[in-house]
Coordinates of C-alpha atoms and ligand atoms in Angstrom, one line a residue:
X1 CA -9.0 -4.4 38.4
X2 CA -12.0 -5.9 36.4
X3 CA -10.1 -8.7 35.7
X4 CA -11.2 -12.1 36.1
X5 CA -9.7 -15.7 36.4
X6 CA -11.4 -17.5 33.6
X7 CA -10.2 -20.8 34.7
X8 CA -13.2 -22.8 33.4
X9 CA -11.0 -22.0 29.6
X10 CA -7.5 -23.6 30.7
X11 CA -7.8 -27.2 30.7
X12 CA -5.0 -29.5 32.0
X13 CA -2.3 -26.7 31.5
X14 CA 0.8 -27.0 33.8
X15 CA 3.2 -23.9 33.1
X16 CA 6.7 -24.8 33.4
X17 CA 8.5 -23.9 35.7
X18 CA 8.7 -20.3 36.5
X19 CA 6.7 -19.3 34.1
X20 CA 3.1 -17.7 34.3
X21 CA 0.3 -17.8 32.7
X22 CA -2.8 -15.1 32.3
X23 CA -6.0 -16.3 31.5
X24 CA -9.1 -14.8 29.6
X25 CA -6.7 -13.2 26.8
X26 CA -8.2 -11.9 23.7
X27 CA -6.4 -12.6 20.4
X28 CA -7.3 -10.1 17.3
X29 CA -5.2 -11.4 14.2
X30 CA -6.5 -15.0 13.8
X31 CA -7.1 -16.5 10.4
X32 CA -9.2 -18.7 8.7
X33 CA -10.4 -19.9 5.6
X34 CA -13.4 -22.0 4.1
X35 CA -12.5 -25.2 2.6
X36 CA -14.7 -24.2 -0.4
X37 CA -12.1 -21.0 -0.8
X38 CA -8.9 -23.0 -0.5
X39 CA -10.8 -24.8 -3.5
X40 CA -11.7 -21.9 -5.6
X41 CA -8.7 -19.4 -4.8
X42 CA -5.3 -18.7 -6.4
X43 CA -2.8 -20.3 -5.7
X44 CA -0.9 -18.7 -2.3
X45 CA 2.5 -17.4 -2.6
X46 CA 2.6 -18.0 1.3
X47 CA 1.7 -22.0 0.5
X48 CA 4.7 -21.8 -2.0
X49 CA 7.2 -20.0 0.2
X50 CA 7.3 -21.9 2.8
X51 CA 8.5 -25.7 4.1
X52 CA 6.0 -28.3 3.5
X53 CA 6.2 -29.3 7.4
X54 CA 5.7 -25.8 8.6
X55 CA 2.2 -25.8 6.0
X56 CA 1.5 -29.2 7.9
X57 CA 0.3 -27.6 11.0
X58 CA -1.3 -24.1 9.4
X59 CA -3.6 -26.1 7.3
X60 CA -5.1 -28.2 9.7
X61 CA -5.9 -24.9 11.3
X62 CA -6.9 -23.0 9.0
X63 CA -10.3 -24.8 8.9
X64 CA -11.0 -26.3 12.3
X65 CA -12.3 -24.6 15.1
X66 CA -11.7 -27.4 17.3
X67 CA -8.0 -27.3 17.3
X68 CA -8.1 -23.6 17.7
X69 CA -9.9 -24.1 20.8
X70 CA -7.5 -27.0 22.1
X71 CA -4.7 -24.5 21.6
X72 CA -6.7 -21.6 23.2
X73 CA -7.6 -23.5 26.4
X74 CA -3.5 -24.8 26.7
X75 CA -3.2 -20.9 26.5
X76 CA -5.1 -19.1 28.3
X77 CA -6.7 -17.6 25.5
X78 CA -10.5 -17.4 25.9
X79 CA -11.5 -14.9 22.7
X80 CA -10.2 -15.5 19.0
X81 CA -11.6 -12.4 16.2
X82 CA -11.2 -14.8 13.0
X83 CA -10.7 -12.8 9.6
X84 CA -10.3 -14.4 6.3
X85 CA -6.9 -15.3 5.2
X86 CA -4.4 -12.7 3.0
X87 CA -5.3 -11.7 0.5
X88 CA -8.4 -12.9 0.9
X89 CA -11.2 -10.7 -1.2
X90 CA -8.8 -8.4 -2.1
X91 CA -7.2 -10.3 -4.9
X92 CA -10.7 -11.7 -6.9
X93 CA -10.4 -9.3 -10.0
X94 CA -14.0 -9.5 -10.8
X95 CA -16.0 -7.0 -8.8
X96 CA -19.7 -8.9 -8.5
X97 CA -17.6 -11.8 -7.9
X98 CA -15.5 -10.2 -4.8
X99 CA -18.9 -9.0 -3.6
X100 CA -20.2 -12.4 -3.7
X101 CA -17.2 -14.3 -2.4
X102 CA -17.3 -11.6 0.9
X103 CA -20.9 -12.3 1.7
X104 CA -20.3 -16.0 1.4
X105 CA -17.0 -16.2 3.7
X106 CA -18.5 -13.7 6.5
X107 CA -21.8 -16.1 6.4
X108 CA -19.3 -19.1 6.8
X109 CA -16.8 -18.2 9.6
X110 CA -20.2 -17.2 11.6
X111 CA -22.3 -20.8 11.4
X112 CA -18.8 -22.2 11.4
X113 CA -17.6 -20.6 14.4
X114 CA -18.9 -17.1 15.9
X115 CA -22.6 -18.9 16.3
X116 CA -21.6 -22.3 17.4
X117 CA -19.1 -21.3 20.2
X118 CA -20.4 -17.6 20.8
X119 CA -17.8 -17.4 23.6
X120 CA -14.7 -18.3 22.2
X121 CA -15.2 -16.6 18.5
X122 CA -15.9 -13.5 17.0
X123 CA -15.2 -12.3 14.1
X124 CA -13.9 -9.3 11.3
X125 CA -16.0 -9.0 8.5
X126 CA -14.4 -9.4 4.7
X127 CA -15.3 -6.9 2.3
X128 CA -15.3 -6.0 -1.0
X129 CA -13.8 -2.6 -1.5
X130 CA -13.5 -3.6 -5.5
X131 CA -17.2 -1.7 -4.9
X132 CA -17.0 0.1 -1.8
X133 CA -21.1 0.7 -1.6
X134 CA -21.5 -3.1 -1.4
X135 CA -18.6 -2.7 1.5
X136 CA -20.7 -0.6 3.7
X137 CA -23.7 -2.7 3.0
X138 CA -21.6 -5.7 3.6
X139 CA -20.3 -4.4 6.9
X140 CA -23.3 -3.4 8.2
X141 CA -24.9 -6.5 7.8
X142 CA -22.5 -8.3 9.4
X143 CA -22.0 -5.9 12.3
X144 CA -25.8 -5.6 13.1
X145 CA -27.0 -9.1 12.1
X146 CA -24.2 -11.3 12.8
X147 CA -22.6 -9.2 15.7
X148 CA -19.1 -8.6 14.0
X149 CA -16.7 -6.3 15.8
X150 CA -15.3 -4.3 12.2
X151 CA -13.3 -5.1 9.4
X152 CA -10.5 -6.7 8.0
X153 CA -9.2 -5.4 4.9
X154 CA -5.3 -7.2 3.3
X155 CA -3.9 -4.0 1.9
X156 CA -4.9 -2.4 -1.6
X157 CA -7.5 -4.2 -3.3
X158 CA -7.0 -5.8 -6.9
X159 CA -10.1 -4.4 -9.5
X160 CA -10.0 -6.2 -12.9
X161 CA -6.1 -6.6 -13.1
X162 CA -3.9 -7.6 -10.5
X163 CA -2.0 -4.5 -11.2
X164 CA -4.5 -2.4 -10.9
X165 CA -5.1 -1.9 -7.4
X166 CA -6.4 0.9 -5.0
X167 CA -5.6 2.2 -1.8
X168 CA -8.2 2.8 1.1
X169 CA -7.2 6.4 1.2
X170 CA -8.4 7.3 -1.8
X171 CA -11.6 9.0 -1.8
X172 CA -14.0 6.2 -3.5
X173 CA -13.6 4.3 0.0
X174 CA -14.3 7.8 2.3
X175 CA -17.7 6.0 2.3
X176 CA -16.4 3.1 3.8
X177 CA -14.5 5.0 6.6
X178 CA -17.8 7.1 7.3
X179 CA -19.5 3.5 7.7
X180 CA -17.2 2.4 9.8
X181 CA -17.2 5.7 12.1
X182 CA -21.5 5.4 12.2
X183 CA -21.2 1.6 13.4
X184 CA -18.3 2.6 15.8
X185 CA -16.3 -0.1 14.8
X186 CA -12.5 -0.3 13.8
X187 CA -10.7 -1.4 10.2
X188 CA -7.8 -4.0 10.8
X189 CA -5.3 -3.3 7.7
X190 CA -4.0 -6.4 7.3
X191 CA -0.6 -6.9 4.9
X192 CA -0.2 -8.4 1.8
X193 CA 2.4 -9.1 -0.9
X194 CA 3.8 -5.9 -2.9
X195 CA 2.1 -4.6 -6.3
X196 CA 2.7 -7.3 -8.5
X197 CA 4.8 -5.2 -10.8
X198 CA 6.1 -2.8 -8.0
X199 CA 8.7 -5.9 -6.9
X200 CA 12.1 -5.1 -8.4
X201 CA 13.4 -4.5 -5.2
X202 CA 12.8 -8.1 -4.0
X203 CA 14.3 -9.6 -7.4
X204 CA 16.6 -12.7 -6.6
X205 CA 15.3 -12.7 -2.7
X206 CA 11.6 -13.8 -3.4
X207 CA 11.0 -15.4 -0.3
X208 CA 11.3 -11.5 1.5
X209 CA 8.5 -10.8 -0.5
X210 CA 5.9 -12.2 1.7
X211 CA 5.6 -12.4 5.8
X212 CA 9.2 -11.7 6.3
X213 CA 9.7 -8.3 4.8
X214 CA 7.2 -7.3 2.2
X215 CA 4.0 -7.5 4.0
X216 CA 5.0 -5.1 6.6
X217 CA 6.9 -2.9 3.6
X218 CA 3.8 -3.2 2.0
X219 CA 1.2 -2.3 5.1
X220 CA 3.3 0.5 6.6
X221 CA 2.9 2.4 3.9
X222 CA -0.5 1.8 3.5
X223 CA -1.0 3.0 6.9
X224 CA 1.1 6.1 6.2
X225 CA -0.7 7.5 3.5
X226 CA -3.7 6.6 5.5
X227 CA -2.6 9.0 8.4
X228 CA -1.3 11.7 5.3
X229 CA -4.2 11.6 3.9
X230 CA -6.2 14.0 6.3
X231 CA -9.0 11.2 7.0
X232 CA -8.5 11.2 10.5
X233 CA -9.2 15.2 10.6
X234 CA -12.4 14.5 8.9
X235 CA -13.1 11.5 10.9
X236 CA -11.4 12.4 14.3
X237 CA -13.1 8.9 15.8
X238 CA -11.9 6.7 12.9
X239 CA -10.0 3.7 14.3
X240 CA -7.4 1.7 12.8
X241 CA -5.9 -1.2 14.0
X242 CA -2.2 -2.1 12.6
X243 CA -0.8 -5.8 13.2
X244 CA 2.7 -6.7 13.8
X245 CA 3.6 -4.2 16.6
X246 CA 2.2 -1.4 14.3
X247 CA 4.6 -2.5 11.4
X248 CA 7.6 -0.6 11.9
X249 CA 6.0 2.8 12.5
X250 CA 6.7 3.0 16.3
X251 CA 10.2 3.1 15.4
X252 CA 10.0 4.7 12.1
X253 CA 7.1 7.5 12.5
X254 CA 9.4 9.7 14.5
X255 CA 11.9 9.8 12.0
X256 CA 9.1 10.8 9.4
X257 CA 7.4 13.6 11.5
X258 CA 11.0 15.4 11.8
X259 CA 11.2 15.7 8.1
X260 CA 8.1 16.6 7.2
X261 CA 8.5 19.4 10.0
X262 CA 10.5 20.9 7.2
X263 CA 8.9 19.7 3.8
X264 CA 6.3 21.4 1.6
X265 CA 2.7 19.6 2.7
X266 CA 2.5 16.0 2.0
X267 CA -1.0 15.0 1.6
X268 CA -3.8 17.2 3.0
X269 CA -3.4 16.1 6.9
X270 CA -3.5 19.0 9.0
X271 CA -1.7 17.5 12.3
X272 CA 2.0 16.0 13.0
X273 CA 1.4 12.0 12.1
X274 CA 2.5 10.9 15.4
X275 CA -0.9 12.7 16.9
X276 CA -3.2 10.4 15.1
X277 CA -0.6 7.7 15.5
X278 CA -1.7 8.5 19.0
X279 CA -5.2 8.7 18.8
X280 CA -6.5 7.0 15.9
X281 CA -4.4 4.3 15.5
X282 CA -4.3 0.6 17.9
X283 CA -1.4 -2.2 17.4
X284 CA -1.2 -5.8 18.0
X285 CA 1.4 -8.2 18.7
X286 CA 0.9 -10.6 16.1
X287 CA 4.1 -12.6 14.6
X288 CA 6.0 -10.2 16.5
X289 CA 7.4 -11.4 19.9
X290 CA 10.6 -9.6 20.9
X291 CA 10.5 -8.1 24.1
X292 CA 12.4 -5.1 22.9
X293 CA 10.4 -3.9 19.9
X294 CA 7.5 -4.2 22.3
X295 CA 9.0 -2.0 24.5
X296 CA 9.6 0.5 21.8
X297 CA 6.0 0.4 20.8
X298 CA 5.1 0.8 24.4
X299 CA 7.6 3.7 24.4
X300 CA 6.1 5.2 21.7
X301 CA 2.3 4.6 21.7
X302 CA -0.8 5.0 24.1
X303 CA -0.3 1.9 26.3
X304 CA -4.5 1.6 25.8
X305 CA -4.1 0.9 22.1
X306 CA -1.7 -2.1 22.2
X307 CA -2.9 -5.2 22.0
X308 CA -2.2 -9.0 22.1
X309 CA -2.5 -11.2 19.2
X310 CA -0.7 -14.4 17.5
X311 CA -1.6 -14.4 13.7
X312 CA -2.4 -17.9 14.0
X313 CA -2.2 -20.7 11.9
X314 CA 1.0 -18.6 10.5
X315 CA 2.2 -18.2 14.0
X316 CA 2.4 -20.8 17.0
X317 CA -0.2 -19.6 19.8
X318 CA 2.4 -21.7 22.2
X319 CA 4.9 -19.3 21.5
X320 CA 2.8 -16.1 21.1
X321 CA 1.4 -16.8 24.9
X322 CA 4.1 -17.8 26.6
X323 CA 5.9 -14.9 25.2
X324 CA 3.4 -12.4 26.2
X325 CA 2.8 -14.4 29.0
X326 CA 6.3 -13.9 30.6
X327 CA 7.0 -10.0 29.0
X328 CA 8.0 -7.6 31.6
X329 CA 5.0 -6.0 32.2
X330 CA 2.9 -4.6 35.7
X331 CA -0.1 -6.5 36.3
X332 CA -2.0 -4.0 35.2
X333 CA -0.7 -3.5 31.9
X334 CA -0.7 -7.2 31.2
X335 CA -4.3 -7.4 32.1
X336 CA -5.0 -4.0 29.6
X337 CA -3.0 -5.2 26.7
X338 CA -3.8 -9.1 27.3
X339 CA -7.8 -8.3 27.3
X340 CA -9.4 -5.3 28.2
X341 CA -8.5 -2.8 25.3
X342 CA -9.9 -5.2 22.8
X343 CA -13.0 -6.2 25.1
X344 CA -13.2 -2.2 24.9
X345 CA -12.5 -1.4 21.3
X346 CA -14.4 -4.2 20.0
X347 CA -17.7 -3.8 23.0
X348 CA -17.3 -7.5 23.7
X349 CA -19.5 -8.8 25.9
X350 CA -17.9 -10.9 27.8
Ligands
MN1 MN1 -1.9 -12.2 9.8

């Protein structure tokens, strides 16, 4: 099977009772953030959403590697790929800035993390598509020099007014994608809050606009006009990795393909959605653990493109593993989706 019992990473963990626990799981949608950008940043609508209690726990997260890997051994986890949090680069409105600010975060979460505890920590680089030739350079610094497995990119990016924002379809960031497809390496597309003045639908219900609603709103239609957008013909090997059980499209692409069976072309795609759905496109678990969707997703998707995560500090790692942990699954499949089709897509040596 490959598969092998990394006790030496689960310290002092007792399941309880009937309950298992796999070790050596990779986790793909963990957050972090420097304590110099909590300094400098706006303010987060997340911080202002939620109870003070719940923000408690994330923050002391957020910046210590220590309790991440207290709460990795208690979990079998033995890999974290740390990105920066939402929405991270792509809200700073000044372009040389964003550049700047991407360099300085990717060089931080390495000597914070990735370098000092090679084994437990990787990471996604942050870039700046504000300037999407600094993004490739970016990228492949930190894929060549630091060892990064590919990027993570919150949604449209901001550029000089926070409601002027662009879309990583859109052919200034082709570039991007063909750097991506050269290093071999996949784009997470991470959500974020709706278009600042694209909200009237969330009027009076504010706190949907965030994790509990408009994030995945937001990111599934990213991701849609992404696969519309005939990219993945002109980059058949580009890979794209959708948090949140793939954000509603499992259930919802379906749906989509049978009416555009009998619209005018939408976009310049050349193949039904759900192919590159198939092929081009990898899931996680992260915030999402309901044994049914999952099924659904399993249902609908390539069993070798879904893959465990948390989206920790948001998200309780407790829950996350023992959930996945304890989903009906065969051995082999838990093994796949636990570890080996990120070790895979990311080439992790370990
Ligand atoms: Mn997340």
């Amino acid at each position: 099977m490959g598969f092998e019992f990394r006790k030496e990473y689960v310290k002092d963990y007792v399941a309880p009772y009937g309950q298992e626990i796999m070790h050596g799981k990779i986790a793909l949608e963990e957050h972090y953030e420097s304590p110099q950008w909590e300094a400098t940043g706006d303010p987060k609508n997340e911080t202002a959403r939620n109870k003070e209690d719940y923000f408690e726990a994330v923050k002391a997260r957020l910046h210590s590697a220590d309790i991440r890997i207290a709460d990795m051994d208690r979990n079998g986890v033995e890999m974290f790929i740390m990105s920066l949090t939402q929405p991270g680069i792509q809200e700073v409105l000044d372009t040389k800035d964003a550049v700047a600010r991407a360099h300085e975060m990717n060089l931080w979460i390495y000597e914070n993390y990735v370098q000092k505890y090679p084994k437990r920590f990787n990471a996604f680089a942050a870039v700046a598509m504000q300037d999407p030739e600094s993004a490739c350079k970016e990228l492949e610094f930190c894929v060549k020099e630091l060892g990064f497995v590919g990027a993570l990119i919150n949604g449209y990016t901001m550029k000089n007014d926070k409601n002027n924002v662009e879309y990583l379809d859109e052919k200034q960031n082709f570039i991007f994608w063909k750097k991506l497809v050269e290093l071999n390496v996949p784009l997470y597309l991470h959500p974020r809050d709706p278009v600042p003045n694209q909200q009237r639908a969330y009027e009076g219900y504010s706190g949907l606009l965030g994790s509990a609603w408009g994030f995945g709103a937001e990111t599934a239609i990213h991701a849609i006009r992404l696969l519309c957008s005939g990219i993945f013909d002109e980059l058949p090997t580009a890979k794209l990795i959708l948090g949140h059980l793939g954000e509603g499209l499992p259930f919802g692409l379906p749906r989509l393909q049978h009416r555009l069976n009998n619209q005018k072309p939408c976009g310049a795609h050349k193949k039904p959605l759900t192919e590159y759905m198939e092929k081009n496109v990898y899931m996680t678990t992260s915030g999402h653990f309901h044994t049914r969707a999952f099924i659904d997703t399993l249902m609908e998707c390539d069993n070798r493109h879904v893959m465990f995560s948390s989206d920790t500090p948001y998200e309780s790692l407790d829950e996350a593993a023992t959930w996945f942990d304890n989903v009906p699954l065969s051995y082999a499949d838990r093994i796949r989706i636990g570890r080996t089709n990120a070790a895979e897509l990311l080439k992790l040596n370990i």
